[in-house]
Amino acid sequence: MNQSSSGAAALNVVLYGDIILPNEYRLRAKADFPVNVTSLGDDASAEQKEAALGAADAVVCVRFDHPSRNSPNLRLVQLQAAGYDKIDFQCVPDAAAVCNAFGHDRAIAEYAIMTMLMWTHRWKPVEQSFRAGSWKYSGSMYGPLRDELNSKTVGILGFGHMGKEIAECCRAMGVRVLACARNPQSAQQADAHYPIERLDEFLGQCDFVVVCIALVPQTEGLIDSARLARMKRDAVLVNLARGPIVVEGDLYEALRSGTIAGAVIDVWWQYPDASDPQRRGSRFPFHELDNVLMTPHSSGWTEQMMDRRWDMIMANLRATWRREPLINLVRGPVGAP
């Protein structure tokens, strides 16, 4: 730590990555302790990264893939995200803790409810048809009747912060909720709980399957053609976690062939980068399928979410400055008692 102008030791914080840099104003507005801030954009050179990380006490990032063993003071790698699949733990010094941040639960729960309502009420075809001048979906004109979400069973795969928040919103609408998790624990938000070993049984009971489970080696490819075939033919898969939890080609074929009725996809298998800024989210043409609602990994990104998330980030930066315990610990310092 360096001395601040007031004489107190300042925490040296590196904001690492273009997605982090716009939130410097949140850090400065919320900081009630002295900080020195260094910004590292995506185009920073290896030399710039080495210099900044070498002097850092803490780093805020979503990706950490620069070898930083020459960072003697680095004690915190703080994610501006819940997922830590972009952290190369081999690059994190042993003395540094890795923590994540949440705050996205409410926004994603609202998105999940919104899209399930859009599906049950056939919002997209109804709106498009009427915009084109047709009254064929009007119940008052003898058009087809729609469903209500409160007649459905929603299964939530992964029952952490996000899963519980979605469940609470569903239960408030009278929806039956099933939960399936790697470490199932009884919770009032769900009507029944299933261990991951009973995933096939769980899938067969759901009208909507909402994927919230973390992407780890054990969950990559968890939903494949066999598992999709276990779902009801009129069921809908809603993926809000990470694309690779679902086998890309298997989902496309299941949607194309009618194995399942539809999907809501907010997380993808590939993302744009500098070499291809317009890259689509999949190698398969999901965008050509009428039975898919698709968005560009945007379900959790609200102003309110970011502010809640930075409250958590600041709590850990403050704890690092004070040498107090951290929250939302993903990995503690290696070798620490």
Coordinates of C-alpha atoms in Angstrom, one line a residue:
M1 CA 0.0 0.0 0.0
N2 CA 1.1 3.6 -0.7
Q3 CA 0.6 6.6 1.5
S4 CA -2.5 8.7 0.6
S5 CA -2.4 12.5 0.8
S6 CA -4.0 12.2 4.3
G7 CA -1.1 10.1 5.5
A8 CA -3.1 6.9 5.7
A9 CA -2.0 3.8 3.7
A10 CA -4.0 3.7 0.4
L11 CA -5.1 0.5 -1.2
N12 CA -3.7 0.1 -4.7
V13 CA -6.6 -1.1 -6.8
V14 CA -6.3 -2.2 -10.5
L15 CA -9.4 -2.1 -12.7
Y16 CA -8.6 -4.8 -15.2
G17 CA -10.6 -4.9 -18.5
D18 CA -12.8 -2.7 -20.6
I19 CA -16.0 -4.0 -19.0
I20 CA -14.7 -2.8 -15.6
L21 CA -13.4 0.7 -16.4
P22 CA -16.8 2.5 -16.7
N23 CA -17.4 1.7 -13.1
E24 CA -14.5 3.7 -11.7
Y25 CA -16.9 6.4 -10.6
R26 CA -18.8 3.8 -8.5
L27 CA -15.6 2.9 -6.7
R28 CA -14.6 6.5 -6.0
A29 CA -18.2 7.4 -4.9
K30 CA -18.4 4.4 -2.5
A31 CA -14.9 4.4 -1.2
D32 CA -14.7 5.5 2.5
F33 CA -11.0 4.7 2.7
P34 CA -8.0 5.9 0.7
V35 CA -7.5 4.2 -2.7
N36 CA -5.1 4.6 -5.6
V37 CA -6.7 3.4 -8.9
T38 CA -5.0 2.1 -12.0
S39 CA -6.9 1.3 -15.1
L40 CA -5.9 -1.5 -17.5
G41 CA -7.9 -1.8 -20.7
D42 CA -8.2 -4.9 -22.9
D43 CA -5.5 -3.5 -25.2
A44 CA -2.9 -3.0 -22.4
S45 CA 0.5 -4.4 -23.2
A46 CA 2.1 -7.3 -21.2
E47 CA 4.6 -4.7 -19.8
Q48 CA 1.7 -2.4 -18.6
K49 CA -0.1 -5.4 -17.0
E50 CA 3.1 -6.5 -15.3
A51 CA 3.8 -3.1 -13.9
A52 CA 0.2 -2.5 -12.7
L53 CA -0.3 -5.9 -11.2
G54 CA 3.1 -5.9 -9.7
A55 CA 2.1 -2.9 -7.5
A56 CA -1.5 -4.0 -6.9
D57 CA -3.1 -4.8 -3.5
A58 CA -6.4 -5.7 -5.2
V59 CA -7.7 -6.3 -8.8
V60 CA -11.3 -6.0 -10.0
C61 CA -11.9 -7.9 -13.1
V62 CA -14.1 -10.5 -14.9
R63 CA -11.1 -12.2 -16.6
F64 CA -7.7 -12.9 -15.1
D65 CA -5.3 -14.6 -17.4
H66 CA -2.0 -12.7 -17.0
P67 CA 0.7 -14.6 -15.1
S68 CA 1.1 -12.5 -12.0
R69 CA 3.5 -14.4 -9.8
N70 CA 5.5 -11.2 -9.5
S71 CA 2.8 -9.5 -7.5
P72 CA 4.0 -9.7 -3.9
N73 CA 1.3 -7.4 -2.5
L74 CA -1.7 -8.8 -4.3
R75 CA -4.2 -10.1 -1.8
L76 CA -7.5 -9.9 -3.6
V77 CA -8.7 -10.8 -7.1
Q78 CA -12.3 -9.5 -7.0
L79 CA -14.7 -10.4 -9.8
Q80 CA -17.4 -8.1 -11.1
A81 CA -19.4 -11.2 -11.8
A82 CA -20.7 -14.4 -10.2
G83 CA -19.1 -16.8 -12.7
Y84 CA -15.4 -17.4 -12.3
D85 CA -14.9 -19.6 -15.5
K86 CA -12.7 -16.8 -17.0
I87 CA -10.2 -16.9 -14.1
D88 CA -7.1 -18.8 -14.7
F89 CA -6.3 -19.8 -11.2
Q90 CA -2.7 -20.8 -12.2
C91 CA -2.1 -17.1 -12.9
V92 CA -3.4 -16.0 -9.4
P93 CA -0.6 -15.6 -6.8
D94 CA -1.0 -18.1 -3.9
A95 CA -1.3 -15.3 -1.4
A96 CA -4.4 -13.8 -3.1
A97 CA -8.0 -14.7 -2.4
V98 CA -10.5 -14.8 -5.3
C99 CA -14.0 -13.5 -4.6
N100 CA -17.1 -13.1 -6.8
A101 CA -20.1 -10.8 -6.6
F102 CA -23.8 -11.3 -7.0
G103 CA -26.6 -8.7 -7.0
H104 CA -27.9 -10.0 -10.3
D105 CA -30.5 -12.3 -8.8
R106 CA -33.5 -9.9 -8.9
A107 CA -32.8 -8.8 -12.5
I108 CA -32.4 -12.3 -13.8
A109 CA -35.5 -13.5 -11.9
E110 CA -37.5 -10.7 -13.6
Y111 CA -36.2 -11.8 -17.0
A112 CA -37.1 -15.4 -16.3
I113 CA -40.6 -14.5 -15.3
M114 CA -40.9 -12.1 -18.3
T115 CA -39.8 -14.7 -20.9
M116 CA -41.9 -17.5 -19.4
L117 CA -45.0 -15.2 -19.5
M118 CA -44.1 -14.2 -23.1
W119 CA -44.1 -17.9 -24.0
T120 CA -47.3 -19.0 -22.2
H121 CA -49.2 -16.0 -23.5
R122 CA -47.6 -16.4 -27.0
W123 CA -46.6 -12.7 -26.9
K124 CA -44.2 -12.7 -29.9
P125 CA -46.5 -14.3 -32.5
V126 CA -49.6 -12.5 -31.2
E127 CA -47.9 -9.1 -31.3
Q128 CA -46.3 -9.7 -34.7
S129 CA -49.6 -10.9 -36.2
F130 CA -51.6 -8.0 -34.9
R131 CA -49.0 -5.5 -36.0
A132 CA -49.4 -7.0 -39.5
G133 CA -53.1 -6.4 -39.4
S134 CA -54.5 -9.8 -38.3
W135 CA -57.0 -10.4 -35.5
K136 CA -56.6 -14.2 -35.6
Y137 CA -55.2 -14.4 -32.0
S138 CA -58.1 -12.4 -30.5
G139 CA -60.1 -14.4 -28.1
S140 CA -63.0 -12.0 -28.6
M141 CA -62.9 -12.9 -32.3
Y142 CA -62.9 -16.7 -31.6
G143 CA -59.2 -17.0 -31.7
P144 CA -57.2 -19.6 -29.8
L145 CA -57.0 -19.5 -26.0
R146 CA -53.7 -19.1 -24.3
D147 CA -52.1 -20.6 -21.2
E148 CA -51.3 -19.0 -17.8
L149 CA -48.0 -19.5 -16.1
N150 CA -49.7 -20.4 -12.8
S151 CA -50.8 -23.6 -14.4
K152 CA -47.2 -24.8 -15.1
T153 CA -44.4 -26.5 -13.3
V154 CA -41.1 -24.7 -13.4
G155 CA -38.0 -26.7 -12.7
I156 CA -34.9 -24.8 -11.6
L157 CA -31.6 -26.5 -12.2
G158 CA -29.1 -25.0 -9.8
F159 CA -30.5 -23.6 -6.6
G160 CA -28.1 -21.0 -5.4
H161 CA -28.8 -17.2 -5.1
M162 CA -30.3 -16.9 -8.6
G163 CA -32.3 -20.1 -8.4
K164 CA -33.9 -19.2 -5.1
E165 CA -34.8 -15.7 -6.3
I166 CA -36.5 -17.1 -9.4
A167 CA -38.3 -19.6 -7.3
E168 CA -39.7 -16.9 -5.0
C169 CA -41.0 -15.0 -7.9
C170 CA -42.6 -18.1 -9.3
R171 CA -44.2 -19.1 -6.0
A172 CA -45.7 -15.6 -5.7
M173 CA -47.6 -16.3 -8.9
G174 CA -48.9 -19.7 -7.8
V175 CA -46.4 -21.7 -9.9
R176 CA -45.3 -25.1 -8.8
V177 CA -41.5 -25.1 -8.4
L178 CA -39.1 -28.0 -8.4
A179 CA -35.4 -27.6 -7.6
C180 CA -32.5 -29.8 -8.7
A181 CA -29.0 -29.1 -7.4
R182 CA -25.6 -30.8 -6.9
N183 CA -25.9 -30.2 -3.1
P184 CA -29.7 -30.2 -2.5
Q185 CA -30.9 -28.5 0.6
S186 CA -34.5 -28.1 1.7
A187 CA -35.8 -24.6 1.1
Q188 CA -39.2 -23.1 1.4
Q189 CA -38.9 -21.6 -2.1
A190 CA -39.4 -25.0 -3.8
D191 CA -42.2 -27.6 -3.6
A192 CA -39.7 -30.5 -4.1
H193 CA -35.9 -31.0 -4.2
Y194 CA -34.0 -33.4 -6.3
P195 CA -30.3 -34.3 -6.2
I196 CA -28.4 -34.1 -9.5
E197 CA -28.3 -37.9 -9.6
R198 CA -32.1 -37.7 -10.2
L199 CA -31.9 -35.1 -12.9
D200 CA -33.6 -37.3 -15.5
E201 CA -36.6 -37.7 -13.3
F202 CA -36.7 -34.0 -12.5
L203 CA -36.6 -33.0 -16.2
G204 CA -39.6 -35.2 -17.1
Q205 CA -41.9 -33.3 -14.7
C206 CA -41.2 -29.7 -15.8
D207 CA -43.0 -27.4 -18.3
F208 CA -40.1 -25.0 -18.1
V209 CA -36.5 -26.0 -17.1
V210 CA -34.5 -22.9 -16.0
V211 CA -30.8 -23.5 -16.0
C212 CA -29.0 -21.6 -13.2
I213 CA -26.3 -24.1 -12.3
A214 CA -22.6 -23.0 -12.3
L215 CA -20.3 -24.1 -15.2
V216 CA -17.7 -26.4 -13.7
P217 CA -16.1 -29.5 -15.3
Q218 CA -18.9 -31.7 -13.8
T219 CA -21.7 -29.6 -15.4
E220 CA -20.2 -28.9 -18.9
G221 CA -22.4 -30.7 -21.4
L222 CA -24.9 -31.7 -18.6
I223 CA -27.9 -31.2 -20.9
D224 CA -27.3 -33.3 -23.9
S225 CA -29.5 -35.1 -26.4
A226 CA -30.4 -37.8 -24.0
R227 CA -31.4 -35.3 -21.3
L228 CA -33.4 -33.2 -23.8
A229 CA -35.3 -36.3 -24.8
R230 CA -36.3 -36.8 -21.1
M231 CA -38.1 -33.4 -21.2
K232 CA -41.8 -33.1 -22.1
R233 CA -42.3 -32.5 -25.8
D234 CA -44.1 -29.2 -25.0
A235 CA -41.5 -28.1 -22.5
V236 CA -39.2 -25.1 -22.8
L237 CA -35.5 -24.8 -21.8
V238 CA -34.4 -21.5 -20.4
N239 CA -30.6 -21.1 -20.1
L240 CA -29.5 -18.2 -17.9
A241 CA -26.2 -19.8 -16.6
R242 CA -23.5 -20.5 -19.2
G243 CA -23.9 -21.8 -22.8
P244 CA -21.6 -24.9 -22.5
I245 CA -23.8 -26.4 -19.8
V246 CA -26.0 -27.4 -22.8
V247 CA -24.6 -29.3 -25.7
E248 CA -24.9 -26.7 -28.5
G249 CA -25.7 -29.0 -31.5
D250 CA -28.0 -31.3 -29.4
L251 CA -30.1 -28.3 -28.4
Y252 CA -30.4 -27.0 -31.9
E253 CA -31.5 -30.4 -33.2
A254 CA -34.0 -30.9 -30.4
L255 CA -35.6 -27.5 -31.3
R256 CA -35.5 -28.2 -35.0
S257 CA -37.0 -31.6 -34.7
G258 CA -39.6 -30.9 -32.0
T259 CA -38.0 -33.0 -29.3
I260 CA -38.8 -30.0 -27.1
A261 CA -41.2 -27.1 -27.8
G262 CA -38.8 -24.2 -27.4
A263 CA -36.0 -22.4 -25.7
V264 CA -35.1 -19.1 -24.2
I265 CA -31.3 -18.5 -24.6
D266 CA -29.5 -15.6 -23.0
V267 CA -26.0 -17.2 -22.7
W268 CA -24.0 -18.5 -25.6
W269 CA -21.2 -20.8 -26.7
Q270 CA -19.2 -18.1 -28.4
Y271 CA -18.9 -14.3 -28.1
P272 CA -17.6 -11.4 -30.2
D273 CA -13.9 -10.4 -29.9
A274 CA -11.6 -8.0 -31.7
S275 CA -11.2 -10.4 -34.6
D276 CA -14.9 -10.9 -35.2
P277 CA -17.0 -8.1 -33.4
Q278 CA -20.2 -9.4 -35.0
R279 CA -19.8 -13.1 -34.2
R280 CA -23.1 -14.8 -33.5
G281 CA -23.5 -16.7 -30.3
S282 CA -23.6 -20.1 -31.9
R283 CA -22.2 -22.1 -34.8
F284 CA -25.8 -23.2 -35.4
P285 CA -28.5 -20.9 -36.8
F286 CA -30.7 -20.6 -33.7
H287 CA -31.8 -17.2 -35.0
E288 CA -33.7 -18.9 -37.9
L289 CA -35.9 -20.9 -35.5
D290 CA -39.3 -19.6 -34.6
N291 CA -39.4 -21.5 -31.3
V292 CA -36.5 -19.6 -29.8
L293 CA -36.5 -16.4 -27.7
M294 CA -32.9 -15.1 -27.8
T295 CA -31.0 -12.2 -26.1
P296 CA -27.3 -11.2 -26.0
H297 CA -26.3 -12.2 -22.5
S298 CA -28.3 -9.3 -21.1
S299 CA -30.7 -10.8 -18.5
G300 CA -28.9 -9.5 -15.4
W301 CA -27.5 -6.3 -16.6
T302 CA -29.4 -3.4 -15.0
E303 CA -28.3 -0.2 -13.3
Q304 CA -29.6 -1.6 -10.0
M305 CA -27.7 -4.8 -10.4
M306 CA -24.4 -3.1 -11.0
D307 CA -24.9 -0.8 -8.0
R308 CA -25.7 -3.8 -5.7
R309 CA -22.7 -5.7 -7.1
W310 CA -20.3 -2.8 -6.4
D311 CA -21.6 -2.6 -2.8
M312 CA -20.2 -6.2 -2.5
I313 CA -17.0 -5.3 -4.3
M314 CA -16.4 -2.3 -2.1
A315 CA -17.1 -4.5 1.0
N316 CA -14.2 -6.7 0.0
L317 CA -11.9 -3.9 -1.0
R318 CA -12.6 -2.3 2.4
A319 CA -12.0 -5.6 4.2
T320 CA -8.7 -6.0 2.3
W321 CA -7.6 -2.5 3.4
R322 CA -8.6 -3.3 7.0
R323 CA -7.3 -6.9 6.8
E324 CA -10.7 -8.2 7.8
P325 CA -12.5 -11.4 6.5
L326 CA -13.8 -11.4 3.0
I327 CA -17.3 -12.2 1.6
N328 CA -18.2 -14.4 -1.4
L329 CA -15.0 -16.3 -1.2
V330 CA -14.3 -18.6 -4.3
R331 CA -10.8 -19.5 -3.3
G332 CA -8.8 -18.4 -0.3
P333 CA -5.1 -17.8 -0.2
V334 CA -3.3 -21.1 -0.9
G335 CA -1.8 -22.5 2.2
A336 CA -3.8 -20.2 4.6
P337 CA -5.1 -21.9 7.7

